[in-house]
XYZ file of C-alpha atoms in Angstrom:
600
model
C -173.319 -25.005 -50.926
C -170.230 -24.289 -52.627
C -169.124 -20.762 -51.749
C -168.234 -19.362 -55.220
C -171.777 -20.179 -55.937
C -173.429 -17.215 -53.735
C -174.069 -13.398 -54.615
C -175.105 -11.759 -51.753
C -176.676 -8.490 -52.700
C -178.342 -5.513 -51.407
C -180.396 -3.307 -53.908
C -181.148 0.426 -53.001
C -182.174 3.034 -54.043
C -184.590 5.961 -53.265
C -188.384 5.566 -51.987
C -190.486 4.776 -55.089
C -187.871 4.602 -57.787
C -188.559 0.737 -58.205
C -186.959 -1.420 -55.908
C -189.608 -4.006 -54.196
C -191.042 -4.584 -57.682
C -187.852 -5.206 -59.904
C -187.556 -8.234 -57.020
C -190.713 -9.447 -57.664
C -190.012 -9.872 -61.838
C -186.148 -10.986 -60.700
C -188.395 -14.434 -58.731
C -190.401 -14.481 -61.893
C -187.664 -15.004 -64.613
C -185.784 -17.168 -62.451
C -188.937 -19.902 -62.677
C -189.775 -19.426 -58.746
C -193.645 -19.555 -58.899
C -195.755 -21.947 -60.334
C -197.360 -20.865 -63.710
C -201.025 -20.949 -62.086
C -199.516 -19.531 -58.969
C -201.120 -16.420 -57.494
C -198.092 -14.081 -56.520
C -199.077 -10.600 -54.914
C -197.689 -7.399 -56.379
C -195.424 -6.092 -54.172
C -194.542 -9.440 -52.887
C -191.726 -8.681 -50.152
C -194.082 -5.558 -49.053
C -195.678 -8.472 -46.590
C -196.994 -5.528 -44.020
C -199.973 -4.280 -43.949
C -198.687 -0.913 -43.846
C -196.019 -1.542 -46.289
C -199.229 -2.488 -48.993
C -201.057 0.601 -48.115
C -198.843 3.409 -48.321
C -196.392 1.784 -50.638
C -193.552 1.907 -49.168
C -190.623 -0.520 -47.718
C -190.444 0.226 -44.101
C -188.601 -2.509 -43.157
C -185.485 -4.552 -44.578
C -186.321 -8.028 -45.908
C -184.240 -11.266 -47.180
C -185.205 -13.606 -49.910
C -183.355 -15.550 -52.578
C -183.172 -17.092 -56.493
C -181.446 -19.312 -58.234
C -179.898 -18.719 -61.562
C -177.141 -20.751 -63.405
C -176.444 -22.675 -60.600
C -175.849 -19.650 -58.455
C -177.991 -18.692 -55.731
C -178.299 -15.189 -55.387
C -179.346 -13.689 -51.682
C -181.224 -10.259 -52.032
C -181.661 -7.599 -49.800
C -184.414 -5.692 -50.187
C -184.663 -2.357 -48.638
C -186.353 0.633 -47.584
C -186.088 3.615 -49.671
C -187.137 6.555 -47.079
C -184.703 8.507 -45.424
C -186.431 7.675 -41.876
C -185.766 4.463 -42.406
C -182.153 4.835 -42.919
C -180.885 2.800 -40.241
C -182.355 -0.233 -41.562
C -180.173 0.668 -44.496
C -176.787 1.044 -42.491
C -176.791 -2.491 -40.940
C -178.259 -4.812 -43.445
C -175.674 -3.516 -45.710
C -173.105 -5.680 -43.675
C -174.613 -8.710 -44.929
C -174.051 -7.650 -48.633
C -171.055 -7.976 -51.032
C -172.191 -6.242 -53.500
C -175.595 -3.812 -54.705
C -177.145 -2.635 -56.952
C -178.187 0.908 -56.865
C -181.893 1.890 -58.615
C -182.190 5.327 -59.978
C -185.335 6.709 -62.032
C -184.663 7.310 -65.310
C -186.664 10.589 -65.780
C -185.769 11.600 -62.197
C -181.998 10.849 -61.315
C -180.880 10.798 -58.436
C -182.518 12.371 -55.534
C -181.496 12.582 -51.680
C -181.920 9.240 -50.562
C -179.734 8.231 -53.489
C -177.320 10.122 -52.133
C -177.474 8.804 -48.474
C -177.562 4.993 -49.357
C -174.635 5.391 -51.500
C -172.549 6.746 -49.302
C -173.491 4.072 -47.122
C -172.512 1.696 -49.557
C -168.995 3.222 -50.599
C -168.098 3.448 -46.956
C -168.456 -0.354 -47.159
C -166.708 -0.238 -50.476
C -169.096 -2.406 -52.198
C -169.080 -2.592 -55.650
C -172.053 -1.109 -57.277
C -174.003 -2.191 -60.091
C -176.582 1.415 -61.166
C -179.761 0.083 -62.993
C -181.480 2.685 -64.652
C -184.721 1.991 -64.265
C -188.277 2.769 -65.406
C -186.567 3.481 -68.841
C -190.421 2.903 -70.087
C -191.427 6.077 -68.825
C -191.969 9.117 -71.795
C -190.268 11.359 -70.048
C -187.238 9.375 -69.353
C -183.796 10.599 -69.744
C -181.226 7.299 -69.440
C -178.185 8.684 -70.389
C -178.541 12.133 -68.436
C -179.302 9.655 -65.396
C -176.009 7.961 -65.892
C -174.199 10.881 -65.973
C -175.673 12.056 -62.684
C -175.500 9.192 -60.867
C -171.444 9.067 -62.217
C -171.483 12.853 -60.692
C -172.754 11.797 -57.218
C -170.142 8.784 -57.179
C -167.417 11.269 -57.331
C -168.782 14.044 -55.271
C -168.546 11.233 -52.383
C -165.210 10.635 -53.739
C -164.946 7.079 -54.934
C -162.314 5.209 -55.252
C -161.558 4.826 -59.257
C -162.485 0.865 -59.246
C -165.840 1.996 -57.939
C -166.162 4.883 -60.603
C -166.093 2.229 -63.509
C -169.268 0.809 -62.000
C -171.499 -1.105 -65.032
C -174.643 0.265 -66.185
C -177.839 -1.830 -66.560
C -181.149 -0.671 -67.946
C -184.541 -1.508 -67.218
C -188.407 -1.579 -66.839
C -188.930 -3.603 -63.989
C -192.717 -3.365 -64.552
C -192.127 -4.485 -68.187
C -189.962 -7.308 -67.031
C -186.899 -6.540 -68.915
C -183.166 -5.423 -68.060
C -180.809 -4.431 -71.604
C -177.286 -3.566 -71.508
C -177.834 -1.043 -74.284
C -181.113 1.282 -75.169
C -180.873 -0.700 -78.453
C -181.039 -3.725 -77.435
C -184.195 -5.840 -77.702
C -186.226 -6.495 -74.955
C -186.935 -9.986 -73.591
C -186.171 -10.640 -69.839
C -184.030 -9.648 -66.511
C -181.531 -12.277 -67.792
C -178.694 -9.174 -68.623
C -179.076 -8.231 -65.021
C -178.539 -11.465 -63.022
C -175.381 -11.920 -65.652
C -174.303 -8.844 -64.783
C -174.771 -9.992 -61.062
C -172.830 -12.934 -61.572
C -169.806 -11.259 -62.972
C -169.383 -8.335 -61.351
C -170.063 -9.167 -57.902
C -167.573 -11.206 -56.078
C -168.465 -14.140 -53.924
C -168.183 -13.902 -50.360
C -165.143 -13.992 -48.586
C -164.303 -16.309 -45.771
C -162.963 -18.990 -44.329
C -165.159 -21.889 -43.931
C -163.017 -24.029 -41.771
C -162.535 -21.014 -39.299
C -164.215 -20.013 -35.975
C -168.185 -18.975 -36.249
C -168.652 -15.819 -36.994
C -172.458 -14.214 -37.540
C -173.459 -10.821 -36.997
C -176.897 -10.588 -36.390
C -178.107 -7.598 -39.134
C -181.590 -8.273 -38.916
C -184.741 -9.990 -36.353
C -187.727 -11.884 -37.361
C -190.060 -13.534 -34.937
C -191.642 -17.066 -35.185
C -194.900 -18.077 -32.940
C -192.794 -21.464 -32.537
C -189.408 -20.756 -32.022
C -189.175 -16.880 -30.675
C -186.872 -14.604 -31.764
C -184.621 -15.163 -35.267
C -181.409 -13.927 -35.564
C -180.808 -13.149 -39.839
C -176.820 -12.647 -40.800
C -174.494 -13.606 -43.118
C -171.893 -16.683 -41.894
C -168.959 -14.770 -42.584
C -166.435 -17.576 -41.034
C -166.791 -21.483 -39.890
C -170.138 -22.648 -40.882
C -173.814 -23.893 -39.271
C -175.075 -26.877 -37.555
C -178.149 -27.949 -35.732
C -177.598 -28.315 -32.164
C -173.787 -27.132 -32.279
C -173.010 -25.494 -28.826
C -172.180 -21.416 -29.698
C -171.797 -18.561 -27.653
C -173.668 -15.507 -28.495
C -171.238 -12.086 -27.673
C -173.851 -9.592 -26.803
C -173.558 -5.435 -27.687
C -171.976 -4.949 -24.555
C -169.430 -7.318 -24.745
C -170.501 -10.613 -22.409
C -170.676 -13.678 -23.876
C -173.586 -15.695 -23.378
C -174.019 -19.754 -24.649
C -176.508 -21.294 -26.731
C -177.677 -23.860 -28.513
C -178.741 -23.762 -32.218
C -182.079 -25.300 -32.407
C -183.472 -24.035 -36.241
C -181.462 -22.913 -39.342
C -183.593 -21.458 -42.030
C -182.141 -20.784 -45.956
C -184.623 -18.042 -48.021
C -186.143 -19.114 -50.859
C -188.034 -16.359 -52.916
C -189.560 -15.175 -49.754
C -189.921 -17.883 -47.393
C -187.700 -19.488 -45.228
C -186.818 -23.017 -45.917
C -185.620 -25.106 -42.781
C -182.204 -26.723 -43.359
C -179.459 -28.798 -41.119
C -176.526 -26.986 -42.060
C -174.966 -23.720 -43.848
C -171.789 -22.753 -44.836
C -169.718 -19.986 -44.961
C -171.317 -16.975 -46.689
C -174.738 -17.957 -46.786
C -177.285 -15.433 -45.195
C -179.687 -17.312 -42.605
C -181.919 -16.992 -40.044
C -180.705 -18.877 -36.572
C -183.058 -19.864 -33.648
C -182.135 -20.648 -30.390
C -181.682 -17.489 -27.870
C -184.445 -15.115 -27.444
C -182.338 -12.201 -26.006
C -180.045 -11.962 -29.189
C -180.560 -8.491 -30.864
C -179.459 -6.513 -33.715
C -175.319 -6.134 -33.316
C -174.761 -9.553 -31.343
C -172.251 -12.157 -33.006
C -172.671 -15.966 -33.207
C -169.250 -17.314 -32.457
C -167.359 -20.209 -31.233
C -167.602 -20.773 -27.676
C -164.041 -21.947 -27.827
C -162.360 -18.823 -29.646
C -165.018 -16.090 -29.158
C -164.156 -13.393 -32.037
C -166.969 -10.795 -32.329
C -167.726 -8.595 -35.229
C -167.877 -5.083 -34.653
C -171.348 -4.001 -34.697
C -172.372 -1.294 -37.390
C -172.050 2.434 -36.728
C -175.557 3.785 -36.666
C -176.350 7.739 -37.208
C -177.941 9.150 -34.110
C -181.799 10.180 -34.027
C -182.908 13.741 -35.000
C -186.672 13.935 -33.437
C -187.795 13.110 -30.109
C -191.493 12.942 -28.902
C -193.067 11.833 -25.757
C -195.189 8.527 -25.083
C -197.852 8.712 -22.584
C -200.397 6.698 -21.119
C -203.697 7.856 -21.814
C -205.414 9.999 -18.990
C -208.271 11.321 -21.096
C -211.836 10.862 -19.645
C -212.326 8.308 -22.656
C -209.185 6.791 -20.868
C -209.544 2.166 -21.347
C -212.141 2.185 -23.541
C -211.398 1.294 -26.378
C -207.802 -0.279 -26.020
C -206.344 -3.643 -24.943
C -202.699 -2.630 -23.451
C -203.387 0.608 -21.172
C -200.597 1.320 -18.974
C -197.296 2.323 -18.197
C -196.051 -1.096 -18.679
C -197.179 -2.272 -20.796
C -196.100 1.041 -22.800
C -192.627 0.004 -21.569
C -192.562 -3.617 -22.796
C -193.646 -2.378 -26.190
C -190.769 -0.051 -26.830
C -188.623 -2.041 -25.179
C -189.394 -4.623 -27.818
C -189.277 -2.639 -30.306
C -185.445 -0.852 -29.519
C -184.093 -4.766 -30.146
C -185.281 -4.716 -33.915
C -185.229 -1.353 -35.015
C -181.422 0.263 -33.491
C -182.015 3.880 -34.580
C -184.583 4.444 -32.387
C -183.797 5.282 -28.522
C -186.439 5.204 -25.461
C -185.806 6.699 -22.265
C -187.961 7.372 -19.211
C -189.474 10.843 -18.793
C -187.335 12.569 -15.927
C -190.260 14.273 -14.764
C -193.667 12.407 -14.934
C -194.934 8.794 -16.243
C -194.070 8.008 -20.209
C -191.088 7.943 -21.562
C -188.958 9.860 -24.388
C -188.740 8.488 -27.756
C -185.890 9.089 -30.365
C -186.055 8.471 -33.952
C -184.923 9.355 -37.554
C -188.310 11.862 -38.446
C -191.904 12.168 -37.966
C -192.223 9.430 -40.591
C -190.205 6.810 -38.481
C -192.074 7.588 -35.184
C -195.859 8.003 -36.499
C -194.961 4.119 -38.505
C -194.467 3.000 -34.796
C -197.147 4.718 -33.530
C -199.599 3.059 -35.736
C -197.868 -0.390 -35.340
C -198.375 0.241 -31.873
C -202.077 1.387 -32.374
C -202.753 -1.581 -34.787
C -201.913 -4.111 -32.109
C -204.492 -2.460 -29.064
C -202.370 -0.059 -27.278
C -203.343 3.174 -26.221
C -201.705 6.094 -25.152
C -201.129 9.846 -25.987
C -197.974 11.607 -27.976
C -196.655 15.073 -27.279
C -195.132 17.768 -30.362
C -191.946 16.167 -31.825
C -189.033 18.179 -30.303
C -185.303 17.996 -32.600
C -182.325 16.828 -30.518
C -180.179 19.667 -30.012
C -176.622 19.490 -28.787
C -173.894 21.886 -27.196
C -170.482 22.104 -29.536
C -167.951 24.724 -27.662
C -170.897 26.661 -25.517
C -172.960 26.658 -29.260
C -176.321 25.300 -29.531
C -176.651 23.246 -32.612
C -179.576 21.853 -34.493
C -179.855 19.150 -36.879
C -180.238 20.049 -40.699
C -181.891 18.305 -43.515
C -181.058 19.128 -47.395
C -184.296 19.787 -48.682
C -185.303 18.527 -52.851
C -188.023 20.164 -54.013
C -189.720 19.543 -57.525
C -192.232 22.279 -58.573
C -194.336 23.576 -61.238
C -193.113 26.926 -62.011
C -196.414 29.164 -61.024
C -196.048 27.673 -57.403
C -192.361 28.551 -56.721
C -192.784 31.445 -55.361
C -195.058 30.433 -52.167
C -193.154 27.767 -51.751
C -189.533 30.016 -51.750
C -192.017 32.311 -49.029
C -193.189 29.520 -46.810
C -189.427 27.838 -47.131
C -188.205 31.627 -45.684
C -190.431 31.388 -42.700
C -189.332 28.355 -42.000
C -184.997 29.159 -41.983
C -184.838 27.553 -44.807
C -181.504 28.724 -47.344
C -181.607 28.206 -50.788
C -178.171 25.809 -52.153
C -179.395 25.800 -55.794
C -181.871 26.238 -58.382
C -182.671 25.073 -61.586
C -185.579 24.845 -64.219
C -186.737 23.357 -66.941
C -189.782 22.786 -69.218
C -191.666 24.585 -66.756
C -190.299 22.790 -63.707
C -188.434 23.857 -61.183
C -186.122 21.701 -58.819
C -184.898 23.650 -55.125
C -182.384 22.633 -53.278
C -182.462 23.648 -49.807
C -180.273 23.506 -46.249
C -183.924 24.047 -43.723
C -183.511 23.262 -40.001
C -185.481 19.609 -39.040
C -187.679 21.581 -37.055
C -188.313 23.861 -40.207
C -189.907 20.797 -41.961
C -192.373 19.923 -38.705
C -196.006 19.996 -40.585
C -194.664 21.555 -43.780
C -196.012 18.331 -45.780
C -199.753 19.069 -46.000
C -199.133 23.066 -46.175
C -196.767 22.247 -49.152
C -198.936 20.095 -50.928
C -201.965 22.677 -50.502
C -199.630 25.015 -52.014
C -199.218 23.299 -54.825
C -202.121 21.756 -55.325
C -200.948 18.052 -54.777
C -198.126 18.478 -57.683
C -195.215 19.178 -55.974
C -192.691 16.323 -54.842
C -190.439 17.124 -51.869
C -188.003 14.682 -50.612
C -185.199 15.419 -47.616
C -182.207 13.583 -46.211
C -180.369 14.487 -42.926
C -176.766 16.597 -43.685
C -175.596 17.380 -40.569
C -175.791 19.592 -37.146
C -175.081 23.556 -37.462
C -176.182 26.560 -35.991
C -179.547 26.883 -34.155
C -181.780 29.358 -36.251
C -183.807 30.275 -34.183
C -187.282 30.587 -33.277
C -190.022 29.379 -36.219
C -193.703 29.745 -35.883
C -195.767 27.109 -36.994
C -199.239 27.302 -36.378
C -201.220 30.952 -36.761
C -204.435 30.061 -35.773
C -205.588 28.602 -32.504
C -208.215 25.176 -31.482
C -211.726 24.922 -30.635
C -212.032 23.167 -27.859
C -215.140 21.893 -26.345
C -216.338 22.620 -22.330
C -218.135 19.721 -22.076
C -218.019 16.129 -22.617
C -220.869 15.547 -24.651
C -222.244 14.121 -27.644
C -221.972 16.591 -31.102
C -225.086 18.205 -32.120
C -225.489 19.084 -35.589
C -227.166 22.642 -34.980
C -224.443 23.457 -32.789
C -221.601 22.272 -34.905
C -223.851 24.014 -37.957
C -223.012 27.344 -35.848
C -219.421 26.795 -34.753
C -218.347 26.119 -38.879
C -218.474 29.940 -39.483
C -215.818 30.685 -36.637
C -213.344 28.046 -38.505
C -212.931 24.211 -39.773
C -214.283 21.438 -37.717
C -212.675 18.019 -37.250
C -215.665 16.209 -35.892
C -219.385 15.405 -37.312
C -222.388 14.808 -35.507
C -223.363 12.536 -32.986
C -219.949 11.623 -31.681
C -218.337 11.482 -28.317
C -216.112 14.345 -27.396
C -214.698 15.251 -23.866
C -214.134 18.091 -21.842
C -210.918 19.850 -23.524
C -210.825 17.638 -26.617
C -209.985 20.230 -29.787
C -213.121 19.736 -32.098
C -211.754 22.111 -34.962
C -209.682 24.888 -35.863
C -210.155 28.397 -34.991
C -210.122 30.770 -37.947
C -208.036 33.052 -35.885
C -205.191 33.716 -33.599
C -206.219 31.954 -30.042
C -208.236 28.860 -28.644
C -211.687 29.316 -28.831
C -213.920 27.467 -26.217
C -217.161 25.933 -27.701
C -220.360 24.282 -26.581
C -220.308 21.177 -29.622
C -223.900 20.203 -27.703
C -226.042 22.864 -27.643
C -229.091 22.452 -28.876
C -231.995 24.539 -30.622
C -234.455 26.312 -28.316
C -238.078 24.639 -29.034
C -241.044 26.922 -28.822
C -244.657 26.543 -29.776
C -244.251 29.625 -31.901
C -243.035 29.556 -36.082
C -242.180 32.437 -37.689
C -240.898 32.141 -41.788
C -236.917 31.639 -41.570
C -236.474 30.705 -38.213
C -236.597 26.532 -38.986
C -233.956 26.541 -42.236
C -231.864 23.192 -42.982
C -228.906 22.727 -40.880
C -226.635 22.170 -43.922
C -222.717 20.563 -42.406
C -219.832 20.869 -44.564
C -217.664 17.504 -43.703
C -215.360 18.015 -41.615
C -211.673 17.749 -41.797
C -210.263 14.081 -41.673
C -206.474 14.213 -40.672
C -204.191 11.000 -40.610
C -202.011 10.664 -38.278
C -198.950 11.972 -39.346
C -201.054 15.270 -39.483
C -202.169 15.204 -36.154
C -198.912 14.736 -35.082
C -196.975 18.114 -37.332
C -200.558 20.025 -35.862
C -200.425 20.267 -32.724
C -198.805 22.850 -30.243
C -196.664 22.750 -27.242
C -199.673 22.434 -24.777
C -201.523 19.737 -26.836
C -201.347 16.077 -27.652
C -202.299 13.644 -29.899
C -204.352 10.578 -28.091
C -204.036 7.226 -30.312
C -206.066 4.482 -29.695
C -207.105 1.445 -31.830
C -210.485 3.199 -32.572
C -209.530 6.700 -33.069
C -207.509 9.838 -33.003
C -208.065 11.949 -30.879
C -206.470 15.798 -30.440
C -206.504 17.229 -27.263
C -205.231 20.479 -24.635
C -203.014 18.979 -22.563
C -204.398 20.185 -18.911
C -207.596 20.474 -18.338
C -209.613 23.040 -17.196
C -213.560 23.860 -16.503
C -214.936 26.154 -18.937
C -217.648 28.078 -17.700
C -220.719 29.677 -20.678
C -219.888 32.766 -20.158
C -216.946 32.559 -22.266
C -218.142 29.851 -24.554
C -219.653 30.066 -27.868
């Protein structure tokens, strides 16, 4: 492949301003599928929990050709917890385009995967997309996005970036609002021009830095990079320098091109093509493919360090191996161990005191996405309150921070400015408009621990909040999270509906009847300060006498259903969350006999 003919580009953006499904109409146009061909929506969203929360969790690669020019996409995720799949697929691009909503503008992820990009210096392409939309505001878009480019100071070739249009669900791209609209084909143009071909030299020594992992049943572990010297060939001899520096040899046994979204076996790549490598199961993310002869490897990218720790336990619950496939310690250990090689913002380490180990990540949203993975494929275990990292700086405790966007009907600002205040949050600015309001806010990561579901109770499932991290200051001291305390039950039993018909007065329940509980498992909220211990199986008395009143319907109101992600932002210091492929379970963590006298 002739290496003028190859754009290799990244497109980003923030979550849910567009990304994954302007790729799916960019395979259309370029003739990719069949016209009877059933393509998904969503199509590089190949996870199941990518397709139900829609979201990109993890990077992807695929590919299209156009004009005789294959262009390599790199499709990524658009939540800030994700960010360090951002930071090293980024090395594999020359070029990206950056997505912003045209009614919304840019917002804090924007801002983070920009920066990202300029520290790179790629040059950007901005699409303005969903220009559809009736509320949409194009040209007040452009002029925020051109504000953010210099607020991260720019260089001035970077500031004249091109501006592209768009409705990716409509299938079109213009290069001005009056222009008609037909197809994508002003935005692959535009791709063609403006972004350069990769750089190289293709009679050099090997060079490919590993950027991303995918796994095949047949060959192991693939190793996805750009070739940014020398070139590919099956069965060529390489050695493989690993992240700490040893060099390690290998054989290439696979070479795989993308096409759309599949990979497409070939004998031989050259210099700037992006392709996935078999042969060595121990490479990970930040290795280098070289030439065993003249061993050069890339630096590996700089990664931001995690904000939010939480423990991983095995399960020791009485329900302990029932309903799970990979119990112990272990196999707990082989999991993450796994997992640190694809994903390098997160960090495991073994608890100093006890079994389990301490898990590092980006936010509650990173960790409770590995969680479930984890969950999905049979393990069980238990998770502990997410703690922030803190750090010493000259005998100072300091905290991370996140910078808080927060878009909210008018009516509701005030609880939200209230609950914000609790939480050390400082307001940065403030503006409104047509009845909206948008916050900005510097709020300690801590301050944010369970704030979703309180803020969308607030106000009433309208407001958007979105945060990105800025940086370590000051600790703020202590916040309060949770005001009320747990019922928990004294027994292990099975619910009774009279009994949990009684305990719904004293608070919220989380269980219904009939269902298993154990001996210190939380079956609800108490409406007040302080755990309340309850009896979830006591029954009615039976006598032989009726009197008029005493045998009214036991009417239940359903209980509260919490994901997980709730759980997790719920529970206190002495609790935990227990995960298993069949449930979720929240739980004190010692337990204690509970004697009637002080049950209800």
């Amino acid at each position: 492949m002739e290496q003028d003919k190859i754009r290799n580009i990244a497109i980003i953006a923030h979550v849910d301003h567009g990304k994954t499904t302007l790729v799916d109409e960019l395979f259309k146009f370029a003739g990719s599928f069949r016209d009877n061909q059933k393509v998904d929506e969503r199509l590089m969203d190949s996870n199941d929990l990518e397709k139900e929360r829609g979201i990109t969790i993890t990077s992807k690669n695929g590919a299209f050709n156009y004009k005789g020019f294959t262009i390599n996409i790199i499709d990524t995720p658009g939540h800030a917890d994700f960010g360090g799949q951002v930071e090293r697929v980024l090395k594999m691009a020359d070029g990206a385009l950056l997505l912003v909503d045209a009614q919304e503008g840019p917002m804090p992820q924007t801002y983070f995967v920009l920066k990202k990009a300029l520290a790179l210096s790629l040059p950007i392409i901005v699409v303005i997309n969903k220009i559809d939309k009736p509320a949409a505001r194009p040209y007040w878009a452009v002029d925020q996005v051109f504000d953010l480019f210099v607020k991260l100071g720019a260089p001035d070739n970077l500031l004249d970036f091109p501006v592209v249009y768009a409705s990716a669900r409509e299938g079109f791209a213009i290069d001005n609002l009056e222009d008609p609209h037909v197809d994508m084909a002003p935005l692959c143009d535009r791709i063609i021009s403006y972004i350069p071909a990769p750089t190289g030299d293709p009679n050099g020594p090997l060079q490919v830095l590993v950027s991303s992992l995918d796994y095949s049943p047949y060959l192991g572990r693939l190793g996805i990079g750009k070739v940014t010297n020398g070139h590919l060939d099956i069965n060529k001899e390489i050695a493989v320098a690993m992240r700490d520096g040893t060099l390690k040899p290998a054989r290439i046994t696979k070479v795989f091109r993308f096409e759309v979204n599949q990979k497409v076996p070939t004998e031989h790549a050259d210099c700037g093509e992006i392709v996935a490598i078999s042969g060595m199961d121990e490479v990970t993310v930040g290795c280098t493919y070289t030439d065993p002869l003249n061993p050069i490897p890339l630096p590996p990218s700089e990664i931001d360090p995690p904000t939010i720790s939480m423990g991983f336990i095995p399960n020791d619950s009485p329900f302990a191996g029932r309903e799970g496939q990979f119990v112990t310690s272990r196999h707990l250990a082989e999991r993450l161990a796994r997992e640190t090689m694809a994903d390098v913002a997160l960090q495991v380490v073994p608890n100093e005191e006890g079994m389990g180990f301490q898990v590092s990540g980006r936010g509650e949203l990173h960790l409770s996405i590995l969680i479930e993975k984890m969950r999905r494929e049979g393990y069980e275990f238990q998770v502990t309150r997410p703690q922030v990292i803190l750090k010493e700086v000259d005998g100072v405790t300091q905290e991370p921070i996140e910078e808080l966007t927060i878009d909210v009907a008018e009516e509701y600002m005030g609880t939200v400015m209230e609950k914000l205040g609790q939480r050390r949050g400082r307001v940065q600015t403030m503006d409104t408009a047509n009845g909206m309001a948008r916050l900005t806010y510097l709020i300690p990561t801590r301050g944010l621990l369970g704030y979703r579901a309180e803020f969308m109770t607030d106000t009433r499932g309208l407001g958007v909040m979105n945060y990105v991290f800025h940086g370590y200051d000051t600790y703020a001291g202590e916040i309060k999270y949770r005001t009320r305390g747990a019922m928990v039950s004294m027994c292990t039993c099975k619910t009774v509906a009279f009994a949990l018909f009684n305990l719904q007065e004293r608070g919220k329940l989380f269980v219904e009847p009939v269902v298993d509980v154990y001996e210190g498992q939380i079956v609800g909220e108490h409406c007040r300060e302080g755990d309340l211990i309850v009896n979830p199986a006591k029954g009615k008395k039976l006598t032989n006498m009726r009197a008029a009143g005493s045998d009214e319907n036991v009417i239940l109101t359903p209980p509260t259903v919490m994901s997980l992600e709730d759980c997790i932002s719920y529970i206190n210091e002495d609790e935990l969350v227990e995960v298993t492929p069949k449930a979720i379970r929240l739980r004190k963590k010692h337990m204690r006999k509970w004697y009637g006298s002080t049950a209800v």
